[in-house]
Short mmCIF file of C-alpha atoms in Angstrom, two decimals:
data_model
loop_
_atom_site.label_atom_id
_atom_site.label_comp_id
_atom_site.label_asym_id
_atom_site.label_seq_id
_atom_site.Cartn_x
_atom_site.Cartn_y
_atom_site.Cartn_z
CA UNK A 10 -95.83 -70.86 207.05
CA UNK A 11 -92.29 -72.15 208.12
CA UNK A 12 -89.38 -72.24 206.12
CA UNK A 13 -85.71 -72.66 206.35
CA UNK A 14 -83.18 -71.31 203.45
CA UNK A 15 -79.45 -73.01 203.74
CA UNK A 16 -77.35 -70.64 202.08
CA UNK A 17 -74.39 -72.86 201.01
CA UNK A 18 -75.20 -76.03 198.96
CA UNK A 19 -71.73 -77.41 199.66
CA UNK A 20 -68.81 -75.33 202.12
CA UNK A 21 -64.71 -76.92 201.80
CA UNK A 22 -63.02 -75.75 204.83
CA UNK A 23 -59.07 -76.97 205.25
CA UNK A 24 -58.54 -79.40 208.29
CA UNK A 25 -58.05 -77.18 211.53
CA UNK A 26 -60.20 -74.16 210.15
CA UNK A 27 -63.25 -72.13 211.13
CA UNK A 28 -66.43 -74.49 210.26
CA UNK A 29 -69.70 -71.65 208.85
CA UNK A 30 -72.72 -73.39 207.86
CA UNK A 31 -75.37 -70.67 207.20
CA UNK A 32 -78.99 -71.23 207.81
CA UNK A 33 -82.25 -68.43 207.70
CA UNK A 34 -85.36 -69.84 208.93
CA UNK A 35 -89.16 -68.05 208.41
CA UNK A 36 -91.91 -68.45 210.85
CA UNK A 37 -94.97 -66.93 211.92
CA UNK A 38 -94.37 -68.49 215.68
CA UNK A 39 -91.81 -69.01 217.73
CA UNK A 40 -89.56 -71.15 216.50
CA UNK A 41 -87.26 -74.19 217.50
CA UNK A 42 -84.55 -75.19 215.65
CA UNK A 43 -82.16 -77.92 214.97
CA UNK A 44 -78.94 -78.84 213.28
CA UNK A 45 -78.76 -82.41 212.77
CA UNK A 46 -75.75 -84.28 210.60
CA UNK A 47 -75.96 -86.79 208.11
CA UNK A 48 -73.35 -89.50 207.48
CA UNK A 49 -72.73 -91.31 203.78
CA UNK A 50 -75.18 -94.39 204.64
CA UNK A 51 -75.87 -93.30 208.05
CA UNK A 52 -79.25 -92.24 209.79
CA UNK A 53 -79.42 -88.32 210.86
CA UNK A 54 -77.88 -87.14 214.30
CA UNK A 55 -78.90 -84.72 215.86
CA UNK A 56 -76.35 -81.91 216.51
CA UNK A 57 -77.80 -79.15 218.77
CA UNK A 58 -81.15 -77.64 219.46
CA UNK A 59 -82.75 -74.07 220.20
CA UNK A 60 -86.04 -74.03 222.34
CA UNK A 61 -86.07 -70.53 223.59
CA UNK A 62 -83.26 -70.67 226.10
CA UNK A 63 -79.76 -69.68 225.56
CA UNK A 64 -79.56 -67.76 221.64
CA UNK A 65 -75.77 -69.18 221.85
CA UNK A 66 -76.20 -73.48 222.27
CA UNK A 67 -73.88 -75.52 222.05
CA UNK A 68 -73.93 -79.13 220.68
CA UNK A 69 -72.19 -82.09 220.52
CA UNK A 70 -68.55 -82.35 218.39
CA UNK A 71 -67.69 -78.46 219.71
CA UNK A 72 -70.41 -77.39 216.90
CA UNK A 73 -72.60 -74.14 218.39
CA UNK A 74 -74.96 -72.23 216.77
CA UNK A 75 -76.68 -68.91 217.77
CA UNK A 76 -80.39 -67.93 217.53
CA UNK A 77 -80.38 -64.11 216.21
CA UNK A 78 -84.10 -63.34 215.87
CA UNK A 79 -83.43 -59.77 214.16
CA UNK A 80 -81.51 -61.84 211.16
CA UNK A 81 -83.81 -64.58 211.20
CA UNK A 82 -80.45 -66.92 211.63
CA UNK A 83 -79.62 -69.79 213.47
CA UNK A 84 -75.51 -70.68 211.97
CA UNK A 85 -73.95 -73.45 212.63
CA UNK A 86 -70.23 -72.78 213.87
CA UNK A 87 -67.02 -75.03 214.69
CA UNK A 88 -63.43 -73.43 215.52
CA UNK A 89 -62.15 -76.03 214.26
CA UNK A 90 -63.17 -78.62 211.49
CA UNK A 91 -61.82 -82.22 211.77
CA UNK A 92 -61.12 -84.59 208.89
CA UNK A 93 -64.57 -86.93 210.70
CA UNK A 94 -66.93 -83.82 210.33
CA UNK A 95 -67.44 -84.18 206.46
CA UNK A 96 -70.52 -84.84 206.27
CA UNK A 97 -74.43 -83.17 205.10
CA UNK A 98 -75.98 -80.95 207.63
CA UNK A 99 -79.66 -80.14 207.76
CA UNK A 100 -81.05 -77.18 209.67
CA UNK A 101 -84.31 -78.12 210.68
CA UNK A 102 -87.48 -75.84 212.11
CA UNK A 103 -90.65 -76.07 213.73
CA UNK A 104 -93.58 -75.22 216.04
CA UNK A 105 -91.84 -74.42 219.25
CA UNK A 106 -93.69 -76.58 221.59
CA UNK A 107 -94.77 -80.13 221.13
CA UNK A 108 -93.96 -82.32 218.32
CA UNK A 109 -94.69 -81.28 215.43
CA UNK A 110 -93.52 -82.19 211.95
CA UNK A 111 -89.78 -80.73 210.84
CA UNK A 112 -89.44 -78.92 208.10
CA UNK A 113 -86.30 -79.49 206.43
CA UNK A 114 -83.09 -77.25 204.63
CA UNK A 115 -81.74 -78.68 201.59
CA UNK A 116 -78.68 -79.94 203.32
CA UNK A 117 -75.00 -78.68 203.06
CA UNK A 118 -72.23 -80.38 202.12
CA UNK A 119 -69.61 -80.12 203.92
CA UNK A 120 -65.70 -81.09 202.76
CA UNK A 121 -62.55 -80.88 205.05
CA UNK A 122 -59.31 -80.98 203.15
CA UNK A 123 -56.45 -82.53 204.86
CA UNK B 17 -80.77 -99.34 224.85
CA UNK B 18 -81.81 -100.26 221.04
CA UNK B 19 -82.43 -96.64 219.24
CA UNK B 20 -84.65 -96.10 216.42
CA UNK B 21 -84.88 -99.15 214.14
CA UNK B 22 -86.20 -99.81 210.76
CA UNK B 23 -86.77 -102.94 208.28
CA UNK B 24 -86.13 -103.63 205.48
CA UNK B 25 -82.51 -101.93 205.07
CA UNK B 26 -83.46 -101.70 201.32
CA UNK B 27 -85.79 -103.27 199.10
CA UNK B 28 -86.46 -103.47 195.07
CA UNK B 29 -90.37 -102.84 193.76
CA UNK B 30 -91.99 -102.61 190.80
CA UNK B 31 -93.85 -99.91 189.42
CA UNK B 32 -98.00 -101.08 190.26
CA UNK B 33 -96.70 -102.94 193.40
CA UNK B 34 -97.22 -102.12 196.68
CA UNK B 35 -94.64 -101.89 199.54
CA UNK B 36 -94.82 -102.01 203.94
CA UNK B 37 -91.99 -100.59 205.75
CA UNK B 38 -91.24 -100.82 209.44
CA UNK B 39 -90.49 -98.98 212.29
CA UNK B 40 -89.66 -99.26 216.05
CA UNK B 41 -89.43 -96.32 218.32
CA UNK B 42 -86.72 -95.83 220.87
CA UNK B 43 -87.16 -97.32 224.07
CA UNK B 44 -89.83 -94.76 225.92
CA UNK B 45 -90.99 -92.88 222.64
CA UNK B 46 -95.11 -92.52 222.13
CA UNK B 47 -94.32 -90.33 218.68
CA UNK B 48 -93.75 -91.80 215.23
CA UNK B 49 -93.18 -89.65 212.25
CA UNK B 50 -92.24 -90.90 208.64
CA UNK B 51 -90.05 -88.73 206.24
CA UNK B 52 -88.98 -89.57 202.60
CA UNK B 53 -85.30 -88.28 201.56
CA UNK B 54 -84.97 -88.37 197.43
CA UNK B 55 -81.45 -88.74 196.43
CA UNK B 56 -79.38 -84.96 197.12
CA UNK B 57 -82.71 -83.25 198.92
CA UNK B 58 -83.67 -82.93 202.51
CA UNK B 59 -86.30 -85.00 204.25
CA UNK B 60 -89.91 -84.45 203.42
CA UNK B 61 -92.38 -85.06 206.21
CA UNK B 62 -94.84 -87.39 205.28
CA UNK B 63 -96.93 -88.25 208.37
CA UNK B 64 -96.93 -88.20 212.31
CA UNK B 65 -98.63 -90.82 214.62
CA UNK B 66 -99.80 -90.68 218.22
CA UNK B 67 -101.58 -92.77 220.10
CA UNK B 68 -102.27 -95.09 216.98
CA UNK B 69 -103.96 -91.60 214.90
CA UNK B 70 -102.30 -90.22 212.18
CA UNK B 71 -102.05 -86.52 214.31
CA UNK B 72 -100.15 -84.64 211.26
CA UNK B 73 -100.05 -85.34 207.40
CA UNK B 74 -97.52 -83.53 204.72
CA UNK B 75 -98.03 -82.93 200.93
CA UNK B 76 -98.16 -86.92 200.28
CA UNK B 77 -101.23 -88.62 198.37
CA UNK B 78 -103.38 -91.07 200.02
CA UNK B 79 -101.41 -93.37 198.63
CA UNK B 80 -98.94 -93.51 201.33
CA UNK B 81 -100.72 -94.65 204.59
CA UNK B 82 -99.48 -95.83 207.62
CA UNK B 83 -100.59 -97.50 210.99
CA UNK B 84 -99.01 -97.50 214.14
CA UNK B 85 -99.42 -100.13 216.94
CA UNK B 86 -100.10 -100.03 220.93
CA UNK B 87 -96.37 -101.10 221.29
CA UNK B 88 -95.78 -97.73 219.44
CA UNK B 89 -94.41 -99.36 216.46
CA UNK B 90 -95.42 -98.45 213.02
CA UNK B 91 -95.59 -98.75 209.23
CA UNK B 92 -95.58 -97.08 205.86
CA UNK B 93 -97.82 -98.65 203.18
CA UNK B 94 -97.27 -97.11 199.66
CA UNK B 95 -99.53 -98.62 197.03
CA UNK B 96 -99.35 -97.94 193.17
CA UNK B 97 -95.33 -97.59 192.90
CA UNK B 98 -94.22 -94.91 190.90
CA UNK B 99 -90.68 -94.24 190.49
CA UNK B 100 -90.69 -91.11 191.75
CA UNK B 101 -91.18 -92.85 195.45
CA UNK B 102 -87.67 -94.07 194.90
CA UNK B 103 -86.04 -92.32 198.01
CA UNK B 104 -85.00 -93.10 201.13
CA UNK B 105 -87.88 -93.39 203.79
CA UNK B 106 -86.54 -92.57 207.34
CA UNK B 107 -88.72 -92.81 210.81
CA UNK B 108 -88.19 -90.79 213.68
CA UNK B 109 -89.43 -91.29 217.14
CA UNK B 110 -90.11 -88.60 219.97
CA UNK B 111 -91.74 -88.29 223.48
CA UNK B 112 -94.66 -86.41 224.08
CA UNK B 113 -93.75 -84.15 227.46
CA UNK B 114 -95.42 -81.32 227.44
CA UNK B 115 -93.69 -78.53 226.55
CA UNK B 116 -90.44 -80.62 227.03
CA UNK B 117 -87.79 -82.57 224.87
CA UNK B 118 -89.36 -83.54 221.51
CA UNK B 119 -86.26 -83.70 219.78
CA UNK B 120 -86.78 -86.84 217.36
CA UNK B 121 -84.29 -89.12 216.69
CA UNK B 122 -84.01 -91.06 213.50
CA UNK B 123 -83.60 -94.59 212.21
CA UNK B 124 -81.22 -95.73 209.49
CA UNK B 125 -83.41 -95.08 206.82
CA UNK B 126 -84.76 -97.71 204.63
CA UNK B 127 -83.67 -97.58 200.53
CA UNK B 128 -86.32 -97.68 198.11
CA UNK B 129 -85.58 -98.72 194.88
CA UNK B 130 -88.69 -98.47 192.19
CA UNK B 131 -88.06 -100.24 188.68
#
């Protein structure tokens, strides 16, 4: 079965600082995964995907993440947050060919303080 | 190009009644899947459709059905409101390419509100 664990219910990074978003994802194939962003009254966006490329992919916004099969991770990074990236983030996996249903995180919150 | 688009933007029910929500795909998209998003959780899949068959189904009862159309359009029929279905119901179109780009791409969302 698939599953995918975000760590952090809610992360407050200052304006200008290191963005972390932690996800850990279980399946019994080979996964791909998404980060997609959510916007107050907005529909989802996605972010960035893996699909058994590059580990390290990078999406839109400077946000990366990399695939690291041995940790079963796939962390969303930013070297810099901005005052516009507060917003919930949802790691998403599934099957890794096709389309298949997405199986959702809980979402982070994310904060930037000016 | 008009993305992924959903009506109504919200709508009011009472428990018993029964409700239809609509979706169009992006231009191009063959895929429509339906997820419900309660209020601080991530989406739930509910159901996929592909060439006008329900291809995938999540933990839902058969309460919640759904069609979709040879334009690729679709919609979500929930009969016997509870208010537990209060949530917000999102659709999400994809393409089909083999073992290509399947990425789906999501609508607005529409806001269910069961009294």
């Amino acid at each position: 079965a698939q599953s995918v664990t975000q760590l952090d219910s809610h992360v407050s990074v200052s304006e200008g600082t290191p963005v972390l978003l932690r996800c850990n994802y279980s399946s019994s194939y080979s996964p791909s995964l998404f980060w997609y962003v959510q916007h107050p009254n907005k529909g989802l966006q996605l972010l960035l995907k893996y699909t058994s490329a590059a580990t390290l992919v990078k999406g839109i916004n400077g946000f990366e993440a990399e695939f690291k099969k041995s940790e079963t991770s796939f962390h969303l990074t930013k070297p810099s947050a901005h005052m516009s990236d507060a917003a919930e983030y949802f790691c998403v996996v599934t099957l890794g060919s096709g389309t298949y249903k997405y199986i959702f995180g809980t979402g982070t919150r994310l904060k930037v303080l000016a | 190009d008009a993305g992924v688009t959903q009506s109504p933007t919200h709508l009011i029910k009472t428990r018993g009644q029964q409700v239809t929500l609509r979706c169009s795909p992006k231009s191009g998209h063959d895929t429509v899947s339906w997820y419900q998003q309660a209020l601080g959780q991530g989406p739930q899949f509910i159901f996929q459709y592909y060439e006008e068959e329900e291809r995938q189904r999540g933990n839902f009862p058969d309460r919640f059905s759904g069609h979709q159309f040879p334009n690729y359009s679709s919609e979500l029929n929930v009969n016997a409101l509870l208010l537990g279905d209060s949530a917000l119901y999102l659709c999400a179109s994809s393409q089909v390419l083999g073992q290509g780009s399947y990425e789906q791409y999501f609508g607005p969302g529409t806001r269910l509100t069961v009294t």
